[in-house]
Amino acid sequence: MPQELLKILLIEHDPGFARYVTEMLGQARDLAAEIWLANDLAAGLSELQTRTPDAILLNIYVPDGAGLANIPLVKAQAPQIPIIAVGDSDDDIVTLESVHAGAQDYLVKGQLTPAWLERSVRYAIERHWMDLALFDAEERYHSLFDHLVEGIFQTTPNGRYLMANLALARIYGYSSPEELIQTITDIGRRLYVQNSRREEFIRLMQEQDTITGFESQVYRKDGSVIWISENCRAIRDARGRLLYYEGTVEDITQRRQTEESLRNSEALYHSLVETLPQYIFRKDPQGRFTFANHQFCKNLGRSPEEIVGKTDGDFFPRELAEKYQRDDQRVLQTGKPYDTVEEHQPPGRDKIYVQVVKTPLYGTDGTIMGLQGIFWDITQQRLAEEKIRRANVLLAQHRKELRARNAQMEEDLTMAREIQLTMLPQQYPTFPPAAPADASALQFTHRYLPAGSVGGDFFTVSALSENEAGVFICDVAGHGVRSALVTAMVRALAEELKPIATNPGQFLSKLNSDLHSILQHTGTPMLTTAFYLVADWRTGRLRYANAGHPKPLHICRRAGEVRPLANATGHSQPVLGLIQDATYQTSEVRLRPNDMVMLFTDGLYEVQAPNNELYSQAMLVAGVQRRAQLPASQLFDELLADIRRFAVGQVFGDDVCLVGMECPGVAPPE
């Protein structure tokens, strides 16, 4: 049977790469494509006015474009056509931002193969049409350009707006981009609080052709003043003549206010550190002490007045003082924290071992203004470690004992698996609390299949009140001991957050911040996805927040529908522990009697068939749809058996966790 000919628009300025893409698509086994080539962004947008391709391959770094902002620009021109972003950077953040901007996928040029390109095009088209089916007509055709959080602009060198998006208009207090463009006809005079700020902007653009992080105070429409940060570049024609400026604007008022609050809290900082048992000090770039807490003063046997203004050479032997000063310079020159164990000799006392952490201190202008050090006595710990090292040398000489220890480790892993399984719910709460399990308004079922001895998946079900249940599920990348340890940390952190457990967005935001604070010292990020919901059986309200986790399925049995629980904003939110200040939003849907919510980890569908076909999320939704009327336990067992038959070797390659919440007693809508 002949294949359907797909029409693909390739927006790419490099002829060599364009030929390479054409050749790769020509080698595709299950895809026939006709390539339409546009050698820059303007040509691509013009092409979309007259022809409608099935997919768009967009190089986000075409010379006349604006980087990642190219994606919403093309999306605004062709909202019904899937976009696959292409770039040189192999960076998870770029990938995440590309998808947030509207791309179905992001491909790295240097990693492309015919099979990978074919799969990306085919799946991008499938995913795109599935997304369109989930949104109403207004959301499908509304320009993503006007939903960006950042303001986007194009201005003439003399200070007039050529283009602005809705986000920019809102930042400046205007109801529409048209009102902003018509009102602000002289940016330097009407916008900036400081009269010379526009001149400084023009000067930097003339010197560099680009600006990042240009911070200024500006007037909003109502006369109030806010802080903004601008990123901009000059757009020139083929002859190098300046056409216009193009860039983005971010409202940083809250950050600047926070920075001011931090400066005002310096006195509070000093009062706090005085109560800590560690030795804390600060130095200026010349190595002179500018602060010493009570413990540090006690350690040296000097008063603060006798320490401030002095250097290490005034208190320590020359050899030690020179080492301390070399370490200080390392922090000041690299701007990176320094963590070490070193010898320390307080005046008139024996040498001790201390754990030292030195970090740079930054001024409000972003320059290093000195460093802060904190240390504590670990002499006994160091001596104990030395004993352990000597013991390890002896252990290396006894192979038999080592083999016995290895066997013990296997037993420990087995026990760890058993312990991990006991961390999962052994019985579920009932609603109301006195109701029998089979008469509960909310009823729960789960299946947990770790791929190794210990797994990286975890879930919990808890009663938040007599009518509210909280369901949490997470997936730590991998399925070994490291993943299990992070899973245990997440469980412990989640337990501590019970006071805010009724607010899903706040719950995930605090969990993310706490996890980031722990993992940032490991040097290796552990990607952790999570989903948290709160269900109220008396009102039928289901509130939830998602941290990069596969969207659970809302099975509406009476309507015969299966709907993914998407974020209300339509945008994905980052995984836990990656971005410290990430804020997670709470979304809400209505539950009806006999509805079911199915939560799962990505190990359920990321399986491959012997013919290399991937079990897609669309196939998962279809499998659930066919069994929507079954009880959760039967649905789960049949679904798992179906996927096993599909998979290579009939086994799952990753941890699998399934949690079902059935709602037989949810209050009907009024």
XYZ file of C-alpha atoms in Angstrom:
670
model
C 0.000 0.000 0.000
C 1.587 3.377 -1.018
C 2.597 5.683 1.815
C 0.945 9.078 2.264
C 3.323 11.838 1.104
C 4.064 14.217 3.995
C 4.890 17.844 3.184
C 7.581 19.250 5.491
C 8.700 22.893 5.621
C 12.416 23.159 6.570
C 13.452 26.636 7.794
C 17.262 26.384 7.645
C 19.971 28.823 6.472
C 22.709 26.166 6.050
C 22.356 24.525 2.577
C 24.585 21.610 3.622
C 22.417 20.720 6.607
C 19.274 21.170 4.469
C 20.603 18.598 1.996
C 21.525 16.312 4.890
C 17.965 16.447 6.283
C 16.518 15.773 2.811
C 18.796 12.739 2.402
C 17.883 11.371 5.859
C 14.142 11.679 5.170
C 14.730 9.931 1.853
C 16.152 6.970 3.785
C 13.087 6.703 6.065
C 11.444 3.273 6.007
C 7.910 4.201 7.009
C 7.691 7.824 5.915
C 7.640 9.541 2.502
C 8.221 13.272 2.535
C 8.389 16.259 0.211
C 10.708 19.015 1.522
C 9.923 22.715 1.105
C 13.046 24.751 1.945
C 13.011 28.300 3.357
C 16.509 29.714 3.889
C 15.540 32.192 6.623
C 12.725 32.942 9.071
C 11.091 35.595 6.909
C 10.943 33.212 3.936
C 9.484 30.498 6.139
C 6.735 32.788 7.463
C 5.973 33.904 3.906
C 5.795 30.260 2.770
C 3.232 29.533 5.478
C 0.943 32.250 4.112
C 0.425 30.357 0.843
C 1.027 26.690 1.641
C 0.200 24.357 4.515
C 2.801 21.684 5.352
C 2.203 18.693 7.624
C 5.167 19.596 9.871
C 7.807 22.315 10.291
C 11.514 21.679 10.986
C 12.779 24.984 12.450
C 16.436 25.889 13.115
C 15.954 28.178 16.130
C 19.254 29.937 15.376
C 18.533 31.224 11.830
C 20.344 34.599 11.444
C 17.214 36.737 11.063
C 15.452 35.094 13.991
C 15.325 35.617 17.738
C 16.450 32.257 19.115
C 13.794 30.420 21.113
C 11.364 33.252 20.388
C 11.283 31.967 16.781
C 9.078 29.101 17.928
C 6.108 31.242 19.095
C 6.545 33.476 16.020
C 6.141 30.498 13.697
C 3.443 29.046 15.955
C 1.451 32.271 15.650
C 1.627 32.020 11.852
C 0.717 28.320 11.737
C -1.015 27.272 14.986
C -2.260 23.950 13.588
C 1.101 22.693 12.321
C 3.518 20.785 14.616
C 6.976 22.340 15.023
C 10.185 20.389 15.603
C 12.953 22.693 16.875
C 16.531 22.009 15.711
C 19.707 23.449 17.249
C 23.367 22.842 18.029
C 23.040 22.835 21.829
C 22.707 19.503 23.666
C 21.223 21.051 26.794
C 18.220 19.891 28.862
C 17.251 23.496 29.648
C 17.135 24.402 25.935
C 15.049 21.294 25.282
C 12.635 22.193 28.100
C 12.346 25.826 26.987
C 11.759 24.761 23.354
C 8.846 22.565 24.409
C 7.495 25.323 26.673
C 7.657 27.739 23.734
C 5.452 25.440 21.630
C 7.707 22.911 19.904
C 6.669 19.272 19.878
C 10.307 18.130 20.045
C 13.892 19.415 20.095
C 16.616 17.726 18.012
C 20.395 18.231 18.264
C 22.006 18.587 14.828
C 25.068 16.536 15.639
C 22.996 13.614 16.964
C 20.516 13.206 14.098
C 20.067 9.845 12.372
C 17.504 8.883 9.710
C 15.602 6.653 12.134
C 15.572 9.296 14.875
C 14.441 12.051 12.497
C 11.689 9.824 11.066
C 10.467 8.923 14.541
C 10.521 12.565 15.693
C 8.509 13.757 12.665
C 5.969 10.940 12.949
C 5.501 11.306 16.723
C 5.458 15.115 16.581
C 2.523 14.962 14.172
C 0.735 12.383 16.321
C 1.325 14.298 19.571
C 0.300 17.583 17.988
C -3.065 16.313 16.801
C -3.702 14.689 20.145
C -2.976 18.042 21.862
C -5.346 19.862 19.501
C -8.117 17.423 20.374
C -7.738 18.255 24.083
C -8.287 21.990 23.784
C -11.272 23.970 22.580
C -11.210 26.032 19.415
C -10.060 29.226 21.090
C -7.038 27.560 22.709
C -6.135 25.708 19.503
C -5.943 28.798 17.354
C -4.921 31.494 19.838
C -1.388 32.680 19.255
C 1.181 31.272 21.680
C 3.049 34.501 21.083
C 0.646 36.379 23.351
C 0.847 33.755 26.125
C 4.567 34.024 26.763
C 5.470 35.216 30.234
C 8.228 37.435 28.876
C 7.462 40.575 26.898
C 8.721 40.588 23.303
C 9.377 43.729 21.285
C 10.786 45.207 18.099
C 11.760 48.904 18.148
C 13.277 51.409 15.774
C 16.608 52.975 16.771
C 14.813 56.304 17.310
C 12.536 54.829 19.966
C 9.260 53.697 18.383
C 7.696 50.261 18.825
C 7.280 48.189 15.685
C 5.878 45.162 17.498
C 4.953 44.110 21.037
C 3.245 41.061 22.448
C 0.436 40.984 25.003
C 2.823 40.067 27.829
C 4.835 43.259 27.238
C 1.660 45.356 27.176
C 0.580 43.874 30.499
C 4.007 44.436 32.071
C 3.701 48.123 31.202
C 0.046 48.303 32.299
C -1.634 48.524 28.886
C -4.665 46.507 27.805
C -3.294 45.544 24.389
C -0.111 45.725 22.267
C -1.871 48.226 19.989
C -2.492 50.630 22.863
C 1.150 50.344 23.963
C 2.478 51.016 20.437
C 0.181 54.003 19.909
C 0.882 55.548 23.333
C 4.666 55.169 23.677
C 6.058 56.935 20.615
C 9.293 58.031 22.293
C 10.716 55.255 24.467
C 13.523 57.338 25.949
C 11.189 60.111 27.098
C 7.983 58.216 27.942
C 9.258 54.910 29.347
C 12.521 55.146 31.280
C 12.578 56.840 34.683
C 16.233 57.840 34.207
C 16.396 60.189 31.193
C 19.796 58.953 30.026
C 18.902 55.271 30.156
C 17.797 55.031 26.499
C 21.033 56.728 25.404
C 23.032 54.145 27.389
C 20.977 51.372 25.755
C 21.711 52.764 22.248
C 25.418 53.171 23.065
C 25.777 49.561 24.189
C 23.861 48.297 21.162
C 26.108 50.285 18.824
C 29.201 48.839 20.494
C 28.083 45.223 20.916
C 24.972 44.601 18.767
C 23.547 42.714 21.744
C 22.590 43.324 25.388
C 21.709 40.861 28.128
C 20.354 41.675 31.558
C 20.000 45.454 30.960
C 18.144 46.511 34.121
C 16.229 49.801 34.377
C 13.355 51.500 36.131
C 10.390 52.313 33.879
C 6.981 53.964 34.158
C 3.806 51.914 33.778
C 0.676 53.429 32.229
C -0.696 54.406 35.672
C 2.536 56.217 36.591
C 3.844 53.556 38.962
C 7.495 52.526 38.668
C 8.763 48.977 38.122
C 12.123 47.342 37.420
C 12.687 45.494 34.134
C 15.502 43.416 32.628
C 16.008 43.582 28.847
C 17.743 41.193 26.465
C 18.139 42.633 22.993
C 19.983 42.250 19.716
C 20.356 44.346 16.586
C 18.714 43.027 13.398
C 20.629 43.970 10.240
C 20.117 43.321 6.543
C 22.507 41.450 4.260
C 24.629 44.603 3.889
C 24.953 45.084 7.621
C 22.568 48.034 7.828
C 20.599 48.305 11.071
C 16.900 47.499 10.594
C 15.545 47.398 14.130
C 16.141 46.152 17.668
C 14.494 42.946 18.841
C 14.404 41.474 22.318
C 12.585 40.463 25.469
C 11.543 42.191 28.704
C 11.103 40.613 32.134
C 9.513 42.287 35.156
C 12.130 41.940 37.930
C 10.489 44.269 40.438
C 9.959 41.511 42.965
C 13.556 40.353 42.660
C 14.901 43.862 43.167
C 12.655 44.315 46.183
C 13.905 40.999 47.528
C 17.490 42.113 47.067
C 16.721 45.294 48.962
C 15.164 43.271 51.757
C 18.258 41.086 51.897
C 20.477 44.128 52.251
C 18.257 45.430 55.018
C 18.465 42.087 56.798
C 22.243 42.232 57.272
C 21.794 43.186 60.911
C 19.483 40.215 61.393
C 22.116 37.957 59.825
C 24.733 39.080 62.323
C 22.413 38.448 65.252
C 21.597 34.967 63.987
C 25.135 33.778 63.360
C 26.119 34.781 66.859
C 23.990 31.934 68.211
C 25.432 29.217 65.962
C 27.987 26.768 67.401
C 30.165 26.958 64.244
C 33.047 29.387 63.756
C 32.014 32.050 61.212
C 34.010 34.914 59.722
C 34.058 37.306 56.771
C 36.984 38.818 54.885
C 37.451 41.550 52.286
C 39.365 40.934 49.012
C 42.625 41.904 50.748
C 42.225 39.120 53.316
C 41.310 41.418 56.203
C 38.656 40.208 58.637
C 35.427 42.228 58.445
C 33.320 40.089 60.778
C 33.810 37.339 63.354
C 31.076 35.668 65.360
C 31.307 34.901 69.053
C 32.567 31.344 68.537
C 35.349 32.484 66.211
C 36.441 35.158 68.681
C 36.432 32.592 71.473
C 38.518 30.234 69.313
C 41.203 32.915 68.839
C 40.898 34.254 72.364
C 40.391 37.789 71.006
C 37.592 40.349 70.962
C 35.900 41.367 67.685
C 37.716 44.707 67.808
C 41.047 42.893 68.003
C 40.205 40.719 64.979
C 38.453 43.029 62.484
C 40.988 44.664 60.171
C 43.664 42.009 60.853
C 44.752 39.103 58.614
C 45.524 35.422 59.171
C 49.183 36.347 59.526
C 48.395 38.177 62.754
C 47.055 35.040 64.470
C 48.439 31.841 62.920
C 51.858 30.338 62.172
C 53.258 31.556 58.843
C 52.829 28.248 57.033
C 49.161 27.932 58.003
C 48.424 31.608 57.348
C 49.839 31.376 53.822
C 47.710 28.303 53.104
C 44.558 30.036 54.353
C 45.339 33.039 52.132
C 45.901 30.824 49.058
C 42.524 29.185 49.649
C 40.910 32.618 49.998
C 42.350 33.763 46.664
C 41.055 30.616 44.998
C 37.501 31.505 46.061
C 37.876 35.189 45.106
C 39.331 34.434 41.669
C 37.032 31.567 40.632
C 33.845 32.711 42.344
C 33.239 29.102 43.382
C 32.768 27.719 46.915
C 35.695 25.873 48.468
C 35.065 22.923 50.772
C 37.968 21.141 52.425
C 39.365 19.574 55.584
C 42.471 21.298 56.880
C 44.699 21.740 59.893
C 43.948 24.597 62.229
C 46.008 25.813 65.178
C 44.360 28.261 67.559
C 46.895 30.458 69.400
C 48.475 28.576 72.290
C 46.698 25.276 71.522
C 47.418 22.036 69.677
C 46.581 21.545 66.017
C 43.114 20.297 65.220
C 41.325 19.230 62.037
C 38.420 21.370 60.869
C 35.853 21.134 58.077
C 35.996 24.440 56.195
C 33.528 25.900 53.706
C 34.415 29.208 52.059
C 32.011 30.970 49.698
C 32.239 34.244 47.747
C 30.232 37.297 48.811
C 28.677 39.431 46.066
C 27.776 43.096 46.110
C 24.588 44.555 44.656
C 26.408 45.157 41.355
C 27.251 41.462 41.047
C 30.986 41.782 41.776
C 32.754 39.758 44.465
C 33.214 41.891 47.559
C 34.883 39.313 49.775
C 34.250 35.855 51.193
C 32.584 34.125 54.092
C 34.005 31.145 55.929
C 32.512 28.668 58.313
C 34.364 25.813 59.994
C 33.909 23.293 62.786
C 36.109 20.836 64.655
C 36.162 17.324 63.126
C 39.327 16.088 64.826
C 37.639 13.067 66.362
C 35.904 12.287 63.075
C 39.207 12.574 61.195
C 40.923 10.233 63.635
C 38.078 7.796 63.239
C 38.380 8.010 59.445
C 42.091 7.295 59.713
C 41.322 4.177 61.687
C 38.823 3.156 59.026
C 41.401 3.622 56.283
C 43.860 1.395 58.107
C 41.131 -1.158 58.590
C 40.383 -1.068 54.858
C 44.019 -1.892 54.071
C 43.716 -4.958 56.266
C 40.402 -5.868 54.688
C 42.031 -5.827 51.232
C 44.329 -8.628 52.399
C 41.484 -10.966 53.221
C 39.654 -11.959 50.075
C 37.518 -14.477 51.774
C 36.192 -11.863 54.162
C 35.591 -9.535 51.247
C 33.517 -12.158 49.463
C 31.557 -12.665 52.637
C 30.932 -8.929 52.805
C 29.756 -8.960 49.182
C 27.301 -11.673 50.040
C 26.166 -9.580 52.984
C 25.645 -6.650 50.635
C 23.360 -8.783 48.486
C 21.373 -9.633 51.583
C 21.284 -5.933 52.488
C 19.908 -5.093 49.046
C 17.238 -7.699 49.501
C 16.381 -6.211 52.869
C 16.456 -2.713 51.353
C 13.928 -3.876 48.782
C 11.709 -5.263 51.531
C 12.049 -2.049 53.526
C 11.264 0.032 50.464
C 8.137 -1.996 49.835
C 7.027 -1.368 53.425
C 7.323 2.374 52.722
C 4.394 2.016 50.330
C 0.877 2.156 51.755
C -0.073 -1.126 53.409
C -3.687 -0.094 53.772
C -5.683 2.840 52.487
C -7.741 5.415 54.391
C -11.513 5.277 54.055
C -13.965 8.132 53.626
C -15.704 8.820 55.880
C -13.132 7.400 58.332
C -15.533 4.856 59.858
C -16.707 3.505 56.514
C -15.776 -0.072 55.502
C -13.225 -0.279 52.691
C -15.806 -1.501 50.142
C -18.180 1.343 51.068
C -15.592 4.151 51.077
C -16.442 7.218 48.969
C -12.873 7.116 47.639
C -11.255 3.722 46.991
C -7.624 3.087 46.056
C -5.683 0.406 44.161
C -2.012 0.184 43.176
C 0.514 -1.942 41.316
C 4.251 -1.508 42.012
C 6.851 -3.293 39.845
C 10.501 -2.254 40.553
C 12.923 -3.062 37.718
C 15.862 -3.814 40.064
C 16.510 -4.763 43.642
C 15.367 -1.330 44.703
C 13.389 1.170 42.673
C 13.065 4.887 42.072
C 9.241 5.079 42.100
C 7.218 5.984 45.169
C 3.633 6.852 46.054
C 1.566 7.498 49.118
C -2.119 7.957 49.915
C -3.134 9.873 53.016
C -6.248 11.270 54.651
C -5.915 15.039 54.999
C -9.302 15.390 56.671
C -12.561 13.459 56.947
C -13.428 14.392 53.375
C -10.058 15.061 51.687
C -7.520 12.548 50.392
C -4.003 13.370 49.219
C -2.318 11.175 46.586
C 1.383 11.702 45.786
C 3.450 9.871 43.170
C 7.053 10.464 42.118
C 9.673 8.937 39.826
C 13.412 9.398 40.423
C 15.504 8.827 37.278
C 17.037 5.345 37.265
C 16.190 2.353 39.392
C 19.240 1.649 41.557
C 20.445 2.478 45.040
C 20.940 6.195 44.276
C 17.381 6.503 43.030
C 16.095 4.636 46.068
C 17.987 6.975 48.404
C 16.536 10.039 46.692
C 13.113 8.400 46.872
C 13.565 7.975 50.620
C 14.555 11.645 50.910
C 11.466 12.703 48.948
C 9.292 10.577 51.228
C 10.819 12.163 54.336
C 10.475 15.680 52.919
C 6.865 15.004 51.906
C 6.072 13.850 55.447
C 7.388 17.154 56.810
C 5.087 19.096 54.461
C 1.806 17.767 55.858
C 0.862 21.237 57.250
C 0.579 22.516 53.654
C -0.590 19.261 52.078
C -4.023 20.639 51.141
C -2.445 23.059 48.619
C -0.859 21.021 45.773
C 1.019 23.914 44.167
C 2.494 25.130 47.462
C 3.275 21.533 48.445
C 5.345 20.855 45.286
C 7.007 24.297 45.390
C 8.282 23.724 48.943
C 9.234 20.103 48.168
C 11.207 21.310 45.125
C 13.053 23.952 47.142
C 13.955 21.508 49.930
C 15.102 18.817 47.488
C 17.197 21.303 45.508
C 18.932 22.448 48.698
C 19.946 18.833 49.381
C 20.910 17.731 45.863
C 22.813 20.863 44.802
C 25.805 19.724 46.869
C 26.005 16.334 45.121
C 27.233 17.790 41.821
C 24.932 15.483 39.841
C 21.240 16.327 39.371
C 18.760 13.508 39.979
C 15.751 14.223 37.794
C 12.622 13.644 39.865
C 9.126 13.982 38.463
C 6.113 14.196 40.756
C 2.349 14.657 40.734
C 0.207 15.532 43.745
C -3.581 15.721 43.992
C -6.099 16.511 46.696
C -9.610 15.055 46.218
C -12.669 16.160 48.220
C -15.414 13.541 47.973
C -18.044 15.807 49.479
C -17.600 18.632 46.961
C -16.173 16.673 44.020
C -13.225 19.109 43.738
C -9.948 17.631 42.489
C -6.978 19.999 42.823
C -3.546 19.018 41.581
C -0.062 20.176 40.587
C 2.457 18.550 38.240
C 6.285 18.657 38.345
C 7.263 17.265 34.946
C 5.364 14.006 35.578
C 3.307 12.056 32.994
C -0.235 13.444 33.064
C -2.587 11.146 35.029
C -5.773 10.036 33.283
C -9.224 11.177 34.405
C -11.599 8.343 33.459
C -15.152 9.712 33.201
C -17.085 6.467 33.157
C -20.553 7.947 32.689
C -19.407 9.951 29.653
C -17.144 7.154 28.404
C -14.175 9.560 28.161
C -10.505 9.410 29.185
C -8.845 12.809 29.637
C -5.261 13.621 30.667
C -5.082 15.932 33.713
C -3.310 18.840 32.011
C -2.089 21.999 33.736
C -4.591 24.837 33.623
C -1.959 27.079 31.988
C -1.353 24.600 29.180
C 2.384 24.619 29.918
C 4.533 21.928 31.515
C 6.293 22.665 34.797
C 9.893 21.666 35.659
C 10.951 18.490 37.435
C 11.763 18.639 41.148
C 15.194 19.696 42.399
C 16.352 21.289 39.124
C 15.334 24.951 39.527
C 15.411 26.165 43.116
C 12.806 28.927 42.895
C 10.339 27.116 40.609
C 6.715 27.817 41.498
C 4.100 25.172 40.800
C 0.533 26.129 40.042
C -2.577 24.345 41.260
C -5.124 23.216 38.657
C -8.656 21.980 39.348
C -11.263 19.703 37.758
C -14.620 18.325 38.886
C -15.072 14.682 39.882
C -18.367 12.930 39.316
C -19.743 9.726 40.835
C -17.892 6.581 39.667
C -15.069 8.586 38.038
C -11.568 7.172 38.330
C -8.161 8.865 38.352
C -5.193 6.786 37.168
C -1.674 7.927 38.164
C 1.401 6.230 36.723
C 5.148 6.572 36.098
C 6.789 6.663 32.666
C 8.068 3.100 32.990
C 4.522 2.014 32.091
C 4.714 3.219 28.497
C 8.414 3.719 27.711
C 8.794 0.186 26.370
C 9.960 -0.966 22.969
C 8.625 -3.739 20.759
C 10.906 -6.203 18.913
C 10.372 -4.126 15.732
C 11.653 -0.989 17.588
C 8.160 0.487 17.788
C 7.602 2.467 20.998
C 4.526 2.021 23.153
C 3.216 5.596 23.003
C 1.052 7.532 25.423
C -1.661 7.500 22.737
C -1.597 3.688 22.828
C -1.823 3.845 26.639
C -4.860 6.124 26.519
C -6.506 3.829 23.964
C -5.830 0.784 26.164
C -7.435 2.497 29.155
C -10.360 3.698 27.031
C -11.193 0.119 26.045
C -11.266 -0.915 29.718
C -12.759 2.257 31.197
C -15.758 0.476 32.741
C -13.667 -2.182 34.530
C -12.779 -2.004 38.244
C -9.347 -0.482 38.802
C -7.679 -3.742 39.846
C -8.888 -5.591 36.740
C -8.083 -2.642 34.487
C -4.511 -2.486 35.853
C -3.869 -6.227 35.499
C -5.179 -6.397 31.937
C -3.301 -3.237 30.930
C 0.016 -4.511 32.387
C -0.433 -7.859 30.635
C -1.163 -6.066 27.346
C 2.000 -3.935 27.579
C 4.138 -6.930 28.573
C 3.027 -8.751 25.425
C 4.069 -5.692 23.407
C 7.523 -5.303 25.018
C 10.815 -6.944 24.024
C 11.227 -10.026 26.219
C 7.819 -9.232 27.742
C 9.482 -7.295 30.573
C 9.484 -3.650 31.645
C 12.836 -1.881 31.388
C 12.073 0.659 34.123
C 10.201 0.811 37.418
C 6.421 0.794 37.009
C 4.002 2.291 39.497
C 0.220 2.493 38.992
C -2.187 4.137 41.461
C -5.937 4.265 40.930
C -8.469 6.378 42.816
C -12.082 5.363 42.211
C -14.840 7.736 43.284
C -18.065 5.794 43.885
C -19.182 8.099 46.674
C -18.276 11.499 45.271
C -21.105 13.958 45.637
C -23.026 14.496 42.374
C -22.952 17.994 40.896
C -25.630 20.326 42.108
